[in-house]
C-alpha cells in the first residue's frame, strides 16, 4: 500500500448516456485521489473480450461485451493511498441489492447488467487493466499542490 497505488476506473456506456460522467469524476477528485490518465473512447469487442477475459465462461459474457461496446466509455487511472480497495468501496457492490446509498452503484443503478462504472478489484488486476487501456506515455507524471494536505 502506497500513495502511488493506482486503480483503473471506467465509466461504462450507461454512465455516459445517463450523464453522470462528471459526478463520478467528482467523487474521486474530492476523495483526494489524483487523476493520472483519462480517455473518452468507444472500445472494440476484441478489446473488451480481453478486459473481461476472466469472465469468458459466464453466461452473461456475450451480453456484457455487447453492452460495453455499444457506446463510449471513459477510461481513467486514479492514484493514491489504497486506491484499489477504497475505489471499490466508493463503487459499491456487484450485486445492486448490496450496494449502499452513498456509493456510485448504490446511488445510480438497480440492475447488475447496467451498473455504470468499473473499478479494478486488486492491485494486480489494476496493473493489468491499466496496461491494456493505456500506453505508458499516456500516464501523466505530476504532483498535485494538494498533496501535503491529503497526506501527512
Ligand atoms: P464487478 O464489476 O463488480 O467487479 P464482476 O463480477 O467482475 O463485477 O463482473 C463484471 C461485470 O459483468 C459487472 O460489472 C457487470 O457489468 C457484469 N455482470 C456481472 N454479473 C452479471 C450478471 O449476473 N448478469 C449480467 N451482467 C453481469
Ligand atoms: Mg470485476
Short mmCIF file of N, CA and C and ligand atoms in Angstrom, two decimals:
data_model
loop_
_atom_site.label_atom_id
_atom_site.label_comp_id
_atom_site.label_asym_id
_atom_site.label_seq_id
_atom_site.Cartn_x
_atom_site.Cartn_y
_atom_site.Cartn_z
N UNK A 1 0.84 -1.20 0.00
CA UNK A 1 0.00 0.00 0.00
C UNK A 1 0.88 1.26 0.00
N UNK A 2 0.67 2.13 -0.97
CA UNK A 2 1.46 3.36 -1.00
C UNK A 2 0.64 4.47 -1.64
N UNK A 3 1.16 5.70 -1.52
CA UNK A 3 0.46 6.84 -2.10
C UNK A 3 0.42 6.77 -3.62
N UNK A 4 1.21 5.86 -4.19
CA UNK A 4 1.25 5.78 -5.66
C UNK A 4 0.50 4.56 -6.19
N UNK A 5 -0.31 3.95 -5.32
CA UNK A 5 -1.14 2.84 -5.80
C UNK A 5 -2.13 3.37 -6.84
N UNK A 6 -2.32 2.59 -7.90
CA UNK A 6 -3.19 3.05 -8.99
C UNK A 6 -4.32 2.08 -9.25
N UNK A 7 -5.47 2.64 -9.60
CA UNK A 7 -6.61 1.80 -9.97
C UNK A 7 -7.17 2.24 -11.31
N UNK A 8 -7.77 1.28 -12.00
CA UNK A 8 -8.40 1.58 -13.29
C UNK A 8 -9.90 1.71 -13.08
N UNK A 9 -10.42 2.88 -13.35
CA UNK A 9 -11.84 3.16 -13.20
C UNK A 9 -12.40 3.47 -14.60
N UNK A 10 -13.52 2.87 -14.95
CA UNK A 10 -14.08 3.12 -16.27
C UNK A 10 -15.59 3.37 -16.16
N UNK A 11 -16.00 4.52 -16.66
CA UNK A 11 -17.43 4.81 -16.73
C UNK A 11 -17.96 4.10 -17.97
N UNK A 12 -18.96 3.27 -17.76
CA UNK A 12 -19.48 2.41 -18.82
C UNK A 12 -20.46 3.20 -19.71
N UNK A 13 -20.86 2.63 -20.86
CA UNK A 13 -21.74 3.39 -21.77
C UNK A 13 -23.02 3.90 -21.09
N UNK A 14 -23.58 3.15 -20.16
CA UNK A 14 -24.80 3.63 -19.49
C UNK A 14 -24.50 4.84 -18.60
N UNK A 15 -23.33 4.87 -18.00
CA UNK A 15 -22.94 6.03 -17.20
C UNK A 15 -22.77 7.26 -18.06
N UNK A 16 -22.23 7.07 -19.27
CA UNK A 16 -22.06 8.19 -20.21
C UNK A 16 -23.43 8.67 -20.67
N UNK A 17 -24.29 7.73 -21.11
CA UNK A 17 -25.62 8.10 -21.62
C UNK A 17 -26.45 8.80 -20.55
N UNK A 18 -26.28 8.37 -19.31
CA UNK A 18 -27.11 8.94 -18.25
C UNK A 18 -26.54 10.23 -17.66
N UNK A 19 -25.42 10.67 -18.21
CA UNK A 19 -24.91 11.99 -17.86
C UNK A 19 -24.31 12.08 -16.47
N UNK A 20 -23.67 10.99 -16.02
CA UNK A 20 -23.06 11.07 -14.70
C UNK A 20 -21.54 10.95 -14.73
N UNK A 21 -20.98 11.29 -15.90
CA UNK A 21 -19.52 11.29 -16.02
C UNK A 21 -18.90 12.25 -15.01
N UNK A 22 -19.41 13.48 -15.00
CA UNK A 22 -18.86 14.50 -14.09
C UNK A 22 -19.01 14.11 -12.63
N UNK A 23 -20.15 13.53 -12.30
CA UNK A 23 -20.42 13.12 -10.92
C UNK A 23 -19.41 12.07 -10.44
N UNK A 24 -19.12 11.12 -11.32
CA UNK A 24 -18.18 10.05 -10.92
C UNK A 24 -16.76 10.61 -10.80
N UNK A 25 -16.36 11.44 -11.75
CA UNK A 25 -15.02 12.06 -11.66
C UNK A 25 -14.93 12.89 -10.38
N UNK A 26 -16.00 13.63 -10.09
CA UNK A 26 -16.01 14.49 -8.91
C UNK A 26 -15.75 13.70 -7.63
N UNK A 27 -16.35 12.52 -7.54
CA UNK A 27 -16.19 11.73 -6.31
C UNK A 27 -14.74 11.31 -6.08
N UNK A 28 -14.05 10.95 -7.16
CA UNK A 28 -12.65 10.56 -7.00
C UNK A 28 -11.77 11.78 -6.72
N UNK A 29 -12.09 12.90 -7.36
CA UNK A 29 -11.34 14.13 -7.09
C UNK A 29 -11.51 14.57 -5.65
N UNK A 30 -12.76 14.60 -5.18
CA UNK A 30 -12.98 15.15 -3.84
C UNK A 30 -12.48 14.22 -2.75
N UNK A 31 -12.37 12.93 -3.06
CA UNK A 31 -11.82 11.99 -2.09
C UNK A 31 -10.35 12.30 -1.81
N UNK A 32 -9.68 12.81 -2.85
CA UNK A 32 -8.25 13.12 -2.69
C UNK A 32 -7.37 12.30 -3.61
N UNK A 33 -8.00 11.57 -4.53
CA UNK A 33 -7.20 10.82 -5.49
C UNK A 33 -6.75 11.72 -6.63
N UNK A 34 -5.67 11.30 -7.24
CA UNK A 34 -5.05 12.10 -8.31
C UNK A 34 -5.31 11.43 -9.66
N UNK A 35 -5.82 12.21 -10.59
CA UNK A 35 -6.06 11.70 -11.95
C UNK A 35 -4.72 11.59 -12.68
N UNK A 36 -4.48 10.41 -13.23
CA UNK A 36 -3.20 10.16 -13.89
C UNK A 36 -3.40 9.98 -15.40
N UNK A 37 -4.57 9.52 -15.80
CA UNK A 37 -4.85 9.34 -17.23
C UNK A 37 -6.36 9.28 -17.43
N UNK A 38 -6.80 9.78 -18.60
CA UNK A 38 -8.23 9.72 -18.90
C UNK A 38 -8.43 9.72 -20.42
N UNK A 39 -9.36 8.89 -20.87
CA UNK A 39 -9.59 8.72 -22.30
C UNK A 39 -11.07 8.49 -22.57
N UNK A 40 -11.65 9.26 -23.49
CA UNK A 40 -13.04 9.04 -23.92
C UNK A 40 -12.98 8.30 -25.24
N UNK A 41 -13.57 7.12 -25.28
CA UNK A 41 -13.39 6.28 -26.47
C UNK A 41 -14.52 5.26 -26.58
N UNK A 42 -14.65 4.70 -27.77
CA UNK A 42 -15.54 3.54 -27.92
C UNK A 42 -14.65 2.32 -28.08
N UNK A 43 -14.77 1.37 -27.19
CA UNK A 43 -13.88 0.21 -27.20
C UNK A 43 -14.40 -0.86 -28.15
N UNK A 44 -13.50 -1.60 -28.76
CA UNK A 44 -13.90 -2.68 -29.68
C UNK A 44 -14.29 -3.92 -28.89
N UNK A 45 -15.04 -4.79 -29.55
CA UNK A 45 -15.42 -6.07 -28.94
C UNK A 45 -14.16 -6.85 -28.54
N UNK A 46 -13.19 -6.84 -29.42
CA UNK A 46 -11.95 -7.59 -29.17
C UNK A 46 -11.24 -7.07 -27.90
N UNK A 47 -11.19 -5.77 -27.77
CA UNK A 47 -10.54 -5.15 -26.61
C UNK A 47 -11.30 -5.50 -25.32
N UNK A 48 -12.62 -5.45 -25.40
CA UNK A 48 -13.44 -5.73 -24.22
C UNK A 48 -13.38 -7.21 -23.85
N UNK A 49 -13.25 -8.07 -24.84
CA UNK A 49 -13.08 -9.50 -24.53
C UNK A 49 -11.79 -9.73 -23.75
N UNK A 50 -10.77 -8.95 -24.07
CA UNK A 50 -9.52 -9.05 -23.29
C UNK A 50 -9.74 -8.52 -21.88
N UNK A 51 -10.39 -7.36 -21.78
CA UNK A 51 -10.61 -6.74 -20.47
C UNK A 51 -11.38 -7.68 -19.54
N UNK A 52 -12.39 -8.36 -20.08
CA UNK A 52 -13.23 -9.24 -19.27
C UNK A 52 -12.88 -10.72 -19.46
N UNK A 53 -11.65 -11.02 -19.87
CA UNK A 53 -11.25 -12.40 -20.18
C UNK A 53 -11.57 -13.38 -19.04
N UNK A 54 -11.44 -12.93 -17.80
CA UNK A 54 -11.70 -13.81 -16.65
C UNK A 54 -13.15 -14.28 -16.60
N UNK A 55 -14.03 -13.56 -17.27
CA UNK A 55 -15.47 -13.89 -17.20
C UNK A 55 -15.95 -14.60 -18.47
N UNK A 56 -15.00 -14.99 -19.34
CA UNK A 56 -15.36 -15.51 -20.67
C UNK A 56 -16.33 -16.69 -20.61
N UNK A 57 -16.30 -17.45 -19.54
CA UNK A 57 -17.16 -18.64 -19.48
C UNK A 57 -18.54 -18.35 -18.88
N UNK A 58 -18.75 -17.14 -18.41
CA UNK A 58 -20.03 -16.81 -17.77
C UNK A 58 -21.13 -16.69 -18.82
N UNK A 59 -22.33 -17.07 -18.46
CA UNK A 59 -23.43 -16.99 -19.45
C UNK A 59 -23.71 -15.55 -19.89
N UNK A 60 -23.42 -14.58 -19.03
CA UNK A 60 -23.73 -13.19 -19.39
C UNK A 60 -22.61 -12.52 -20.21
N UNK A 61 -21.52 -13.27 -20.48
CA UNK A 61 -20.35 -12.65 -21.14
C UNK A 61 -20.67 -11.99 -22.49
N UNK A 62 -21.38 -12.70 -23.42
CA UNK A 62 -21.65 -12.07 -24.72
C UNK A 62 -22.46 -10.77 -24.56
N UNK A 63 -23.44 -10.80 -23.68
CA UNK A 63 -24.26 -9.60 -23.45
C UNK A 63 -23.45 -8.48 -22.82
N UNK A 64 -22.54 -8.85 -21.93
CA UNK A 64 -21.68 -7.87 -21.26
C UNK A 64 -20.80 -7.15 -22.29
N UNK A 65 -20.19 -7.93 -23.17
CA UNK A 65 -19.28 -7.33 -24.16
C UNK A 65 -20.08 -6.46 -25.15
N UNK A 66 -21.26 -6.92 -25.53
CA UNK A 66 -22.10 -6.16 -26.46
C UNK A 66 -22.50 -4.81 -25.84
N UNK A 67 -22.91 -4.85 -24.60
CA UNK A 67 -23.29 -3.62 -23.88
C UNK A 67 -22.10 -2.68 -23.74
N UNK A 68 -20.96 -3.22 -23.41
CA UNK A 68 -19.78 -2.38 -23.20
C UNK A 68 -19.27 -1.76 -24.50
N UNK A 69 -19.53 -2.47 -25.64
CA UNK A 69 -19.08 -1.96 -26.94
C UNK A 69 -20.12 -1.07 -27.60
N UNK A 70 -21.29 -0.93 -26.98
CA UNK A 70 -22.42 -0.26 -27.62
C UNK A 70 -22.32 1.26 -27.62
N UNK A 71 -21.40 1.80 -26.86
CA UNK A 71 -21.30 3.26 -26.78
C UNK A 71 -19.98 3.64 -26.15
N UNK A 72 -19.77 4.95 -25.99
CA UNK A 72 -18.49 5.39 -25.46
C UNK A 72 -18.31 5.10 -23.98
N UNK A 73 -17.06 4.98 -23.60
CA UNK A 73 -16.69 4.80 -22.20
C UNK A 73 -15.66 5.87 -21.83
N UNK A 74 -15.52 6.12 -20.53
CA UNK A 74 -14.45 7.00 -20.05
C UNK A 74 -13.50 6.15 -19.22
N UNK A 75 -12.32 5.91 -19.76
CA UNK A 75 -11.31 5.09 -19.08
C UNK A 75 -10.38 6.02 -18.30
N UNK A 76 -10.13 5.67 -17.04
CA UNK A 76 -9.32 6.56 -16.19
C UNK A 76 -8.38 5.77 -15.30
N UNK A 77 -7.30 6.43 -14.94
CA UNK A 77 -6.41 5.90 -13.90
C UNK A 77 -6.38 6.91 -12.76
N UNK A 78 -6.67 6.43 -11.56
CA UNK A 78 -6.64 7.28 -10.36
C UNK A 78 -5.59 6.73 -9.40
N UNK A 79 -4.87 7.63 -8.77
CA UNK A 79 -3.73 7.24 -7.91
C UNK A 79 -3.87 7.78 -6.50
N UNK A 80 -3.46 6.97 -5.53
CA UNK A 80 -3.43 7.44 -4.14
C UNK A 80 -3.43 6.28 -3.18
N UNK A 81 -3.39 6.61 -1.91
CA UNK A 81 -3.30 5.59 -0.86
C UNK A 81 -4.51 4.64 -0.93
N UNK A 82 -4.21 3.35 -1.05
CA UNK A 82 -5.27 2.34 -1.05
C UNK A 82 -6.30 2.54 -2.18
N UNK A 83 -5.83 3.06 -3.31
CA UNK A 83 -6.76 3.46 -4.38
C UNK A 83 -7.63 2.30 -4.88
N UNK A 84 -7.07 1.08 -4.89
CA UNK A 84 -7.83 -0.04 -5.43
C UNK A 84 -8.97 -0.40 -4.48
N UNK A 85 -8.63 -0.64 -3.22
CA UNK A 85 -9.66 -1.08 -2.27
C UNK A 85 -10.67 0.04 -2.00
N UNK A 86 -10.17 1.22 -1.76
CA UNK A 86 -11.09 2.33 -1.49
C UNK A 86 -11.93 2.64 -2.73
N UNK A 87 -11.33 2.51 -3.90
CA UNK A 87 -12.07 2.72 -5.15
C UNK A 87 -13.25 1.76 -5.24
N UNK A 88 -13.02 0.51 -4.84
CA UNK A 88 -14.11 -0.47 -4.85
C UNK A 88 -15.19 -0.11 -3.83
N UNK A 89 -14.78 0.38 -2.68
CA UNK A 89 -15.78 0.79 -1.68
C UNK A 89 -16.61 1.96 -2.23
N UNK A 90 -15.94 2.91 -2.88
CA UNK A 90 -16.67 4.05 -3.47
C UNK A 90 -17.62 3.60 -4.57
N UNK A 91 -17.23 2.53 -5.27
CA UNK A 91 -18.04 2.00 -6.36
C UNK A 91 -19.30 1.31 -5.86
N UNK A 92 -19.17 0.55 -4.76
CA UNK A 92 -20.28 -0.27 -4.30
C UNK A 92 -20.10 -1.71 -4.76
N UNK A 93 -21.11 -2.51 -4.54
CA UNK A 93 -21.00 -3.95 -4.77
C UNK A 93 -21.46 -4.33 -6.18
N UNK A 94 -21.05 -5.53 -6.60
CA UNK A 94 -21.50 -6.05 -7.89
C UNK A 94 -23.02 -6.26 -7.87
N UNK A 95 -23.50 -6.82 -6.77
CA UNK A 95 -24.94 -7.05 -6.62
C UNK A 95 -25.62 -5.73 -6.20
N UNK A 96 -26.52 -5.22 -7.04
CA UNK A 96 -27.13 -3.91 -6.73
C UNK A 96 -27.83 -3.88 -5.37
N UNK A 97 -28.39 -5.02 -4.97
CA UNK A 97 -29.12 -5.04 -3.70
C UNK A 97 -28.18 -4.84 -2.51
N UNK A 98 -26.89 -5.11 -2.71
CA UNK A 98 -25.92 -4.95 -1.63
C UNK A 98 -25.21 -3.59 -1.66
N UNK A 99 -25.43 -2.81 -2.72
CA UNK A 99 -24.72 -1.53 -2.87
C UNK A 99 -25.38 -0.46 -2.03
N UNK A 100 -24.63 0.07 -1.08
CA UNK A 100 -25.21 1.03 -0.14
C UNK A 100 -25.38 2.41 -0.76
N UNK A 101 -26.41 3.13 -0.33
CA UNK A 101 -26.53 4.53 -0.73
C UNK A 101 -25.24 5.26 -0.37
N UNK A 102 -24.84 6.19 -1.21
CA UNK A 102 -23.58 6.89 -0.97
C UNK A 102 -22.46 6.33 -1.84
N UNK A 103 -22.64 5.09 -2.32
CA UNK A 103 -21.68 4.55 -3.28
C UNK A 103 -22.19 4.86 -4.70
N UNK A 104 -21.28 4.79 -5.66
CA UNK A 104 -21.67 5.10 -7.05
C UNK A 104 -22.77 4.15 -7.51
N UNK A 105 -22.54 2.87 -7.30
CA UNK A 105 -23.56 1.92 -7.75
C UNK A 105 -24.81 2.00 -6.88
N UNK A 106 -24.63 2.22 -5.58
CA UNK A 106 -25.78 2.33 -4.69
C UNK A 106 -26.66 3.53 -5.03
N UNK A 107 -26.05 4.57 -5.57
CA UNK A 107 -26.81 5.78 -5.87
C UNK A 107 -27.41 5.79 -7.27
N UNK A 108 -26.84 4.99 -8.19
CA UNK A 108 -27.22 5.21 -9.59
C UNK A 108 -27.70 4.00 -10.37
N UNK A 109 -27.74 2.81 -9.77
CA UNK A 109 -28.22 1.72 -10.62
C UNK A 109 -29.01 0.68 -9.84
N UNK A 110 -29.82 -0.08 -10.58
CA UNK A 110 -30.68 -1.08 -9.94
C UNK A 110 -30.47 -2.50 -10.46
N UNK A 111 -29.81 -2.65 -11.63
CA UNK A 111 -29.69 -3.99 -12.19
C UNK A 111 -28.23 -4.27 -12.57
N UNK A 112 -27.76 -5.47 -12.26
CA UNK A 112 -26.34 -5.79 -12.38
C UNK A 112 -25.79 -5.59 -13.80
N UNK A 113 -26.61 -5.83 -14.81
CA UNK A 113 -26.14 -5.72 -16.19
C UNK A 113 -26.05 -4.29 -16.71
N UNK A 114 -26.41 -3.31 -15.89
CA UNK A 114 -26.30 -1.89 -16.28
C UNK A 114 -25.78 -1.13 -15.07
N UNK A 115 -24.51 -1.38 -14.76
CA UNK A 115 -24.03 -0.89 -13.47
C UNK A 115 -23.02 0.24 -13.55
N UNK A 116 -23.03 1.00 -14.67
CA UNK A 116 -22.49 2.37 -14.68
C UNK A 116 -20.97 2.51 -14.67
N UNK A 117 -20.31 1.72 -13.83
CA UNK A 117 -18.88 2.02 -13.62
C UNK A 117 -18.11 0.75 -13.26
N UNK A 118 -16.91 0.66 -13.79
CA UNK A 118 -15.99 -0.44 -13.46
C UNK A 118 -14.89 0.07 -12.53
N UNK A 119 -14.43 -0.79 -11.64
CA UNK A 119 -13.24 -0.48 -10.84
C UNK A 119 -12.43 -1.75 -10.62
N UNK A 120 -11.12 -1.65 -10.71
CA UNK A 120 -10.25 -2.83 -10.52
C UNK A 120 -10.49 -3.44 -9.15
N UNK A 121 -10.38 -4.79 -9.08
CA UNK A 121 -10.67 -5.47 -7.81
C UNK A 121 -9.43 -5.85 -7.02
N UNK A 122 -8.24 -5.65 -7.58
CA UNK A 122 -6.99 -5.97 -6.87
C UNK A 122 -5.85 -5.19 -7.52
N UNK A 123 -4.77 -5.02 -6.78
CA UNK A 123 -3.65 -4.24 -7.32
C UNK A 123 -3.12 -4.90 -8.61
N UNK A 124 -3.06 -6.22 -8.59
CA UNK A 124 -2.54 -6.94 -9.75
C UNK A 124 -3.44 -6.74 -10.99
N UNK A 125 -4.76 -6.86 -10.79
CA UNK A 125 -5.64 -6.67 -11.95
C UNK A 125 -5.64 -5.21 -12.39
N UNK A 126 -5.47 -4.28 -11.44
CA UNK A 126 -5.38 -2.86 -11.80
C UNK A 126 -4.20 -2.63 -12.75
N UNK A 127 -3.08 -3.21 -12.42
CA UNK A 127 -1.89 -3.02 -13.26
C UNK A 127 -2.10 -3.61 -14.65
N UNK A 128 -2.74 -4.79 -14.69
CA UNK A 128 -3.04 -5.42 -15.98
C UNK A 128 -3.99 -4.56 -16.81
N UNK A 129 -5.03 -4.04 -16.14
CA UNK A 129 -6.04 -3.25 -16.85
C UNK A 129 -5.45 -1.92 -17.34
N UNK A 130 -4.65 -1.29 -16.51
CA UNK A 130 -4.02 -0.02 -16.91
C UNK A 130 -3.16 -0.25 -18.15
N UNK A 131 -2.42 -1.35 -18.17
CA UNK A 131 -1.56 -1.66 -19.32
C UNK A 131 -2.38 -1.99 -20.57
N UNK A 132 -3.58 -2.53 -20.36
CA UNK A 132 -4.44 -2.86 -21.51
C UNK A 132 -5.06 -1.60 -22.13
N UNK A 133 -5.40 -0.64 -21.29
CA UNK A 133 -6.15 0.54 -21.77
C UNK A 133 -5.27 1.74 -22.08
N UNK A 134 -4.05 1.78 -21.53
CA UNK A 134 -3.20 2.96 -21.73
C UNK A 134 -1.78 2.57 -22.12
N UNK A 135 -1.20 3.40 -22.99
CA UNK A 135 0.23 3.28 -23.26
C UNK A 135 0.97 3.94 -22.11
N UNK A 136 2.19 3.49 -21.81
CA UNK A 136 2.93 4.08 -20.68
C UNK A 136 3.02 5.60 -20.78
N UNK A 137 3.19 6.13 -21.98
CA UNK A 137 3.37 7.59 -22.14
C UNK A 137 2.05 8.36 -21.94
N UNK A 138 0.94 7.64 -21.86
CA UNK A 138 -0.35 8.31 -21.60
C UNK A 138 -0.59 8.52 -20.11
N UNK A 139 0.25 7.93 -19.27
CA UNK A 139 0.11 8.11 -17.82
C UNK A 139 0.93 9.34 -17.44
N UNK A 140 0.25 10.36 -16.94
CA UNK A 140 0.91 11.64 -16.71
C UNK A 140 1.56 11.67 -15.33
N UNK A 141 2.81 12.06 -15.33
CA UNK A 141 3.58 12.13 -14.09
C UNK A 141 3.52 13.56 -13.55
N UNK A 142 2.74 13.79 -12.51
CA UNK A 142 2.63 15.16 -11.98
C UNK A 142 2.36 15.10 -10.49
N UNK A 143 2.60 16.21 -9.82
CA UNK A 143 2.35 16.28 -8.38
C UNK A 143 1.31 17.34 -8.13
N UNK A 144 0.24 16.96 -7.44
CA UNK A 144 -0.78 17.96 -7.14
C UNK A 144 -0.32 18.84 -5.97
N UNK A 145 -0.63 20.13 -6.04
CA UNK A 145 -0.27 21.03 -4.95
C UNK A 145 -1.02 20.67 -3.66
N UNK A 146 -2.07 19.85 -3.81
CA UNK A 146 -2.85 19.45 -2.62
C UNK A 146 -2.15 18.36 -1.81
N UNK A 147 -1.12 17.74 -2.37
CA UNK A 147 -0.54 16.54 -1.75
C UNK A 147 -0.24 16.71 -0.25
N UNK A 148 0.39 17.81 0.19
CA UNK A 148 0.69 17.92 1.63
C UNK A 148 -0.56 18.07 2.50
N UNK A 149 -1.70 18.35 1.89
CA UNK A 149 -2.95 18.49 2.64
C UNK A 149 -3.80 17.22 2.57
N UNK A 150 -3.33 16.27 1.80
CA UNK A 150 -4.02 14.98 1.71
C UNK A 150 -3.25 13.91 2.48
N UNK A 151 -1.91 14.04 2.45
CA UNK A 151 -1.05 13.05 3.13
C UNK A 151 -0.22 13.74 4.21
N UNK A 152 -0.08 13.08 5.38
CA UNK A 152 0.73 13.67 6.46
C UNK A 152 2.19 13.31 6.27
P1 LIG B 1 -17.50 -6.09 -10.79
O1 LIG B 1 -17.70 -5.17 -11.97
O2 LIG B 1 -18.27 -5.63 -9.58
O3 LIG B 1 -16.05 -6.35 -10.49
P2 LIG B 1 -17.58 -8.73 -12.00
O4 LIG B 1 -18.02 -9.97 -11.32
O5 LIG B 1 -16.12 -8.55 -12.28
O6 LIG B 1 -18.16 -7.49 -11.17
O7 LIG B 1 -18.39 -8.63 -13.35
C1 LIG B 1 -18.01 -7.71 -14.34
C2 LIG B 1 -19.24 -7.07 -14.92
O8 LIG B 1 -20.05 -8.07 -15.53
C3 LIG B 1 -20.16 -6.40 -13.89
O9 LIG B 1 -19.73 -5.13 -13.53
C4 LIG B 1 -21.46 -6.39 -14.67
O10 LIG B 1 -21.46 -5.33 -15.62
C5 LIG B 1 -21.42 -7.70 -15.40
N1 LIG B 1 -22.11 -8.77 -14.68
C6 LIG B 1 -21.68 -9.42 -13.58
N2 LIG B 1 -22.58 -10.34 -13.18
C7 LIG B 1 -23.60 -10.25 -14.07
C8 LIG B 1 -24.86 -10.94 -14.21
O11 LIG B 1 -25.21 -11.82 -13.42
N3 LIG B 1 -25.65 -10.55 -15.26
C9 LIG B 1 -25.29 -9.59 -16.14
N4 LIG B 1 -24.13 -8.92 -16.04
C10 LIG B 1 -23.29 -9.24 -15.03
MG1 LIG B 2 -14.59 -7.29 -11.66
#
